[in-house]
Tab-separated table of C-alpha atoms in Angstrom:
chain	number	residue	atom	x	y	z
A	1	MET	CA	113.683	79.040	142.923
A	2	ARG	CA	117.006	79.795	144.599
A	3	PRO	CA	118.494	76.954	146.732
A	4	ARG	CA	118.654	77.590	150.454
A	5	PRO	CA	122.186	77.866	151.869
A	6	ARG	CA	123.313	75.084	154.179
A	7	PRO	CA	123.556	76.153	157.797
A	8	PRO	CA	127.103	76.174	159.209
A	9	ILE	CA	128.143	73.323	161.465
A	10	LYS	CA	128.338	74.546	164.997
A	11	GLY	CA	131.861	74.762	166.375
A	12	ARG	CA	133.653	74.416	163.016
A	13	GLY	CA	134.988	77.954	163.076
A	14	ILE	CA	135.980	77.739	166.723
A	15	PHE	CA	137.846	74.440	166.377
A	16	SER	CA	139.471	75.570	163.150
A	17	GLY	CA	140.844	78.728	164.772
A	18	THR	CA	141.953	76.868	167.887
A	19	GLY	CA	143.720	74.273	165.761
A	20	LEU	CA	145.624	76.969	163.905
A	21	ILE	CA	146.722	78.566	167.166
A	22	ILE	CA	147.879	75.245	168.630
A	23	THR	CA	149.724	74.372	165.437
A	24	GLY	CA	151.448	77.755	165.419
A	25	LEU	CA	152.538	77.459	169.051
A	26	ALA	CA	153.878	73.961	168.472
A	27	ALA	CA	155.862	75.111	165.451
A	28	THR	CA	157.303	78.034	167.421
A	29	LEU	CA	158.311	75.738	170.281
A	30	LEU	CA	160.033	73.320	167.903
A	31	ALA	CA	161.849	76.200	166.216
A	32	MET	CA	163.163	77.311	169.610
A	33	ILE	CA	164.210	73.849	170.742
A	34	PHE	CA	165.778	72.561	167.531
A	35	PRO	CA	168.703	75.037	167.283
A	36	ILE	CA	169.634	74.328	170.909
A	37	TRP	CA	169.489	70.571	170.455
A	38	SER	CA	171.260	70.607	167.111
A	39	TYR	CA	174.097	72.872	168.352
A	40	ALA	CA	174.755	70.978	171.581
A	41	ASP	CA	174.678	67.629	169.848
A	42	ARG	CA	176.621	68.662	166.787
A	43	SER	CA	180.199	67.398	166.471
A	44	GLY	CA	182.860	70.093	166.736
A	45	THR	CA	181.194	72.471	169.201
A	46	GLY	CA	181.393	73.344	172.889
A	47	LEU	CA	182.011	70.588	175.389
A	48	ASP	CA	182.121	68.001	172.616
A	49	VAL	CA	185.405	69.474	171.365
A	50	LEU	CA	186.814	69.938	174.870
A	51	ASN	CA	186.140	66.348	175.859
A	52	ALA	CA	187.274	64.861	172.546
A	53	GLU	CA	190.640	66.676	172.567
A	54	THR	CA	191.415	66.415	176.301
A	55	VAL	CA	193.659	63.680	177.678
A	56	SER	CA	194.144	62.547	181.264
A	57	THR	CA	197.460	63.083	183.065
A	58	GLY	CA	198.725	62.746	186.604
A	59	TYR	CA	198.529	66.549	186.923
A	60	GLY	CA	194.944	66.924	185.744
A	61	PRO	CA	193.185	66.961	182.352
A	62	LEU	CA	195.284	68.331	179.500
A	63	SER	CA	193.256	70.091	176.805
A	64	ALA	CA	194.166	70.950	173.233
A	65	LEU	CA	194.425	74.601	174.304
A	66	ASP	CA	196.915	73.605	177.022
A	67	ARG	CA	199.065	71.745	174.510
A	68	ASP	CA	198.878	74.607	172.028
A	69	PHE	CA	199.972	76.976	174.802
A	70	LEU	CA	203.100	74.923	175.556
A	71	THR	CA	203.993	74.898	171.867
A	72	LYS	CA	203.529	78.672	171.608
A	73	VAL	CA	205.733	79.326	174.644
A	74	ARG	CA	208.491	77.209	173.138
A	75	LEU	CA	208.151	78.817	169.687
A	76	ALA	CA	208.227	82.315	171.181
A	77	GLY	CA	211.583	81.649	172.773
A	78	LEU	CA	213.059	80.110	169.613
A	79	TRP	CA	212.975	83.458	167.830
A	80	GLU	CA	212.576	86.097	170.554
A	81	LEU	CA	215.737	85.089	172.387
A	82	PRO	CA	217.854	85.559	169.205
A	83	ALA	CA	215.992	88.824	168.602
A	84	GLY	CA	216.942	89.967	172.082
A	85	GLU	CA	220.591	89.083	171.505
A	86	GLN	CA	220.493	91.082	168.279
A	87	ALA	CA	218.863	94.118	169.936
A	88	ARG	CA	221.564	94.150	172.565
A	89	THR	CA	224.121	94.971	169.871
A	90	LYS	CA	222.094	96.661	167.083
A	91	GLY	CA	219.819	98.847	169.210
A	92	THR	CA	220.705	102.529	168.930
A	93	THR	CA	219.281	103.566	172.323
A	94	PRO	CA	219.747	102.218	175.852
A	95	ALA	CA	215.972	101.516	176.000
A	96	VAL	CA	216.084	99.213	172.966
A	97	ARG	CA	219.158	97.430	174.249
A	98	THR	CA	217.525	97.033	177.667
A	99	ALA	CA	214.446	95.526	176.032
A	100	GLY	CA	216.783	93.052	174.354
A	101	GLU	CA	218.237	92.075	177.724
A	102	HIS	CA	214.748	91.446	179.092
A	103	LEU	CA	213.937	89.189	176.131
A	104	ILE	CA	217.106	87.159	176.658
A	105	GLU	CA	216.627	86.561	180.365
A	106	GLY	CA	212.857	86.121	180.200
A	107	HIS	CA	212.829	83.546	177.415
A	108	ALA	CA	215.828	81.656	178.771
A	109	PHE	CA	213.807	81.229	181.969
A	110	LEU	CA	210.553	80.305	180.181
A	111	ASP	CA	212.314	77.857	177.882
A	112	GLU	CA	213.692	75.941	180.837
A	113	ARG	CA	210.229	75.905	182.406
A	114	VAL	CA	208.327	74.783	179.308
A	115	ARG	CA	210.815	71.981	178.571
A	116	ASP	CA	210.426	70.698	182.126
A	117	VAL	CA	206.617	70.762	181.917
A	118	ALA	CA	206.591	69.110	178.487
A	119	ALA	CA	208.886	66.332	179.718
A	120	LYS	CA	206.614	65.601	182.695
A	121	LEU	CA	203.574	65.496	180.406
A	122	SER	CA	205.366	63.471	177.689
A	123	LEU	CA	204.769	66.184	175.077
A	124	ALA	CA	206.981	66.818	172.073
A	125	LEU	CA	208.091	70.415	171.490
A	126	PRO	CA	209.366	72.037	168.285
A	127	ASN	CA	213.040	72.871	167.852
A	128	GLU	CA	212.609	75.348	164.992
A	129	ALA	CA	210.773	78.649	164.762
A	130	THR	CA	207.839	78.977	162.362
A	131	GLU	CA	208.198	80.422	158.867
A	132	GLN	CA	206.592	83.697	159.944
A	133	GLN	CA	208.947	83.985	162.920
A	134	ARG	CA	211.937	83.394	160.656
A	135	GLN	CA	210.643	86.134	158.367
A	136	TRP	CA	210.447	88.514	161.327
A	137	LEU	CA	214.063	87.747	162.171
A	138	ALA	CA	215.048	88.314	158.533
A	139	THR	CA	213.339	91.715	158.614
A	140	LEU	CA	215.303	92.658	161.722
A	141	ASP	CA	218.533	91.366	160.183
A	142	SER	CA	218.179	93.729	157.214
A	143	ALA	CA	217.153	96.822	159.215
A	144	GLN	CA	219.687	99.333	160.490
A	145	GLY	CA	219.766	102.346	162.785
A	146	VAL	CA	216.542	103.962	163.890
A	147	GLU	CA	214.594	101.825	161.414
A	148	TYR	CA	215.881	98.752	163.236
A	149	ASP	CA	214.709	100.160	166.580
A	150	ARG	CA	211.247	100.832	165.163
A	151	GLN	CA	210.917	97.409	163.527
A	152	PHE	CA	212.188	95.643	166.635
A	153	ALA	CA	209.757	97.405	168.983
A	154	ASN	CA	206.680	96.941	166.772
A	155	ILE	CA	207.259	93.365	165.590
A	156	LEU	CA	208.051	92.115	169.098
A	157	ARG	CA	205.204	94.096	170.679
A	158	LEU	CA	202.697	92.619	168.209
A	159	ALA	CA	203.967	89.079	168.842
A	160	HIS	CA	203.788	89.505	172.617
A	161	GLY	CA	200.258	90.876	172.403
A	162	LYS	CA	199.110	87.732	170.597
A	163	VAL	CA	200.763	85.431	173.128
A	164	PHE	CA	199.433	87.492	176.043
A	165	SER	CA	195.804	86.782	175.098
A	166	VAL	CA	196.534	83.046	174.861
A	167	VAL	CA	198.197	83.056	178.287
A	168	ALA	CA	195.146	84.729	179.851
A	169	GLN	CA	192.747	82.226	178.285
A	170	VAL	CA	194.816	79.255	179.420
A	171	ARG	CA	195.275	80.599	182.948
A	172	ALA	CA	191.526	81.112	183.284
A	173	SER	CA	190.439	77.731	181.960
A	174	THR	CA	193.153	75.082	182.428
A	175	ARG	CA	192.512	72.133	184.738
A	176	ASN	CA	196.160	71.022	184.685
A	177	SER	CA	198.308	72.132	187.633
A	178	LEU	CA	201.589	72.195	185.656
A	179	VAL	CA	200.085	74.269	182.870
A	180	ARG	CA	198.515	76.639	185.394
A	181	LYS	CA	201.878	77.376	187.029
A	182	LEU	CA	203.570	77.819	183.662
A	183	ALA	CA	200.821	80.259	182.664
A	184	ASP	CA	201.598	82.273	185.813
A	185	ASP	CA	205.284	82.475	184.853
A	186	ALA	CA	204.459	83.283	181.231
A	187	ASN	CA	202.039	86.018	182.257
A	188	THR	CA	204.655	87.756	184.379
A	189	THR	CA	207.352	87.446	181.721
A	190	VAL	CA	205.246	88.509	178.749
A	191	LEU	CA	203.817	91.519	180.594
A	192	ASP	CA	207.359	92.584	181.497
A	193	HIS	CA	208.388	92.325	177.852
A	194	ILE	CA	205.357	94.305	176.691
A	195	THR	CA	206.234	97.025	179.203
A	196	VAL	CA	209.871	97.407	178.170
A	197	LEU	CA	209.042	97.297	174.457
A	198	GLU	CA	206.498	100.095	174.873
A	199	ALA	CA	209.038	102.042	176.936
A	200	THR	CA	211.315	102.310	173.887
A	201	GLY	CA	208.939	104.963	172.527
A	202	TYR	CA	208.747	103.325	169.095
A	203	VAL	CA	205.511	101.328	169.362
A	204	ASP	CA	202.833	102.478	166.881
A	205	PHE	CA	199.682	101.810	168.891
A	206	ASP	CA	197.301	102.657	166.045
A	207	ALA	CA	198.941	100.115	163.729
A	208	LEU	CA	199.106	97.629	166.594
A	209	ALA	CA	195.365	97.922	167.236
A	210	ARG	CA	194.583	97.394	163.548
A	211	ASP	CA	196.801	94.317	163.371
A	212	MET	CA	195.289	92.797	166.507
A	213	VAL	CA	191.727	93.319	165.234
A	214	ALA	CA	192.598	91.852	161.821
A	215	ASP	CA	193.947	88.717	163.498
A	216	SER	CA	190.959	88.300	165.820
A	217	THR	CA	188.590	86.955	163.148
A	218	PRO	CA	188.150	83.213	163.829
A	219	PRO	CA	188.795	80.761	160.977
A	220	LEU	CA	185.838	79.122	159.248
A	221	THR	CA	187.269	75.693	160.004
A	222	ALA	CA	188.922	74.979	163.334
A	223	PRO	CA	192.513	73.736	163.054
A	224	PRO	CA	193.303	70.191	164.189
A	225	ALA	CA	194.209	69.665	167.813
A	226	PRO	CA	197.924	69.723	168.657
A	227	PRO	CA	199.564	66.342	169.286
A	228	GLY	CA	198.963	64.700	172.623
A	229	PRO	CA	201.404	62.880	174.923
A	230	THR	CA	203.705	60.316	173.321
A	231	ALA	CA	205.521	57.339	174.757
A	232	ASP	CA	208.979	58.682	173.885
A	233	PRO	CA	208.910	62.346	172.803
A	234	ALA	CA	212.015	63.814	171.196
A	235	PRO	CA	213.822	66.095	173.669
A	236	ALA	CA	213.630	69.824	173.066
A	237	VAL	CA	217.069	71.335	172.570
A	238	PRO	CA	217.785	73.929	175.313
A	239	MET	CA	218.170	77.525	174.214
A	240	THR	CA	221.367	78.724	175.835
A	241	PRO	CA	222.075	82.447	175.558
A	242	PRO	CA	225.697	83.612	175.557
A	243	PRO	CA	227.165	83.966	179.056
A	244	SER	CA	226.608	87.360	180.626
A	245	PRO	CA	227.004	88.698	184.161
A	246	THR	CA	223.978	88.547	186.411
A	247	TYR	CA	222.697	92.013	187.260
A	248	THR	CA	219.493	93.920	187.909
A	249	LEU	CA	218.104	95.252	184.643
A	250	PRO	CA	217.555	99.042	184.635
A	251	PRO	CA	214.088	100.371	183.784
A	252	ALA	CA	213.766	100.775	180.021
A	253	ALA	CA	211.840	104.036	180.439
A	254	THR	CA	215.031	105.856	181.490
A	255	SER	CA	215.925	106.252	177.805
A	256	PRO	CA	213.020	107.544	175.699
A	257	ARG	CA	213.050	107.647	171.936
A	258	PRO	CA	215.213	110.511	170.597
A	259	SER	CA	213.305	113.344	168.961
């Protein structure tokens, strides 16, 4: 005789299905919450980095980006002012020589400004250009004629494009009044330099776009924050261009590249 099957317990299927649904919803909710919690709380991200690398000053908070900006302004002048002096004599067209004049006057002005701001914030500034900047100057030293004009316009235009993006980011986000005013001055100066360099007619915009995109990939590991204020920072040596008469610079576009 075949055994009779046991009747099912009422409600077992219902509670089993409901339990699965509740478990699934809970797991989904945890999966949504955990990335948010883990990212916000993780060291090295977002506001955690901003607060950890920001110092207080009498002119407002000074972030790592602010300090990096001051260093970049100083470094730009350490090699672009000599490059401008060189273009004034080696440039083969009035437009290239005019661009050199703009570099000289613009970076002499910015260097005075950045040294004043750094002194008020007790920040140390470099007195030597970077290795890459020295290599750019070496490239210009060895170039002659039209090749010099082309190298000058493209190397300087690429460098100014990189600094320009940093200036915009600092101007939009800084909470320090001194840095904000310096960013205003840097924005005006760098945009002027970009304009006169492009007016030489030698800028290769396709190559420029490729170089800018290649440099836009962020590093896997963030670099350390630049040094903060010190009790007795070493003074930055002024960059003094050779004496020249004061005059209104002519528009660089009056001399296009020769065909």
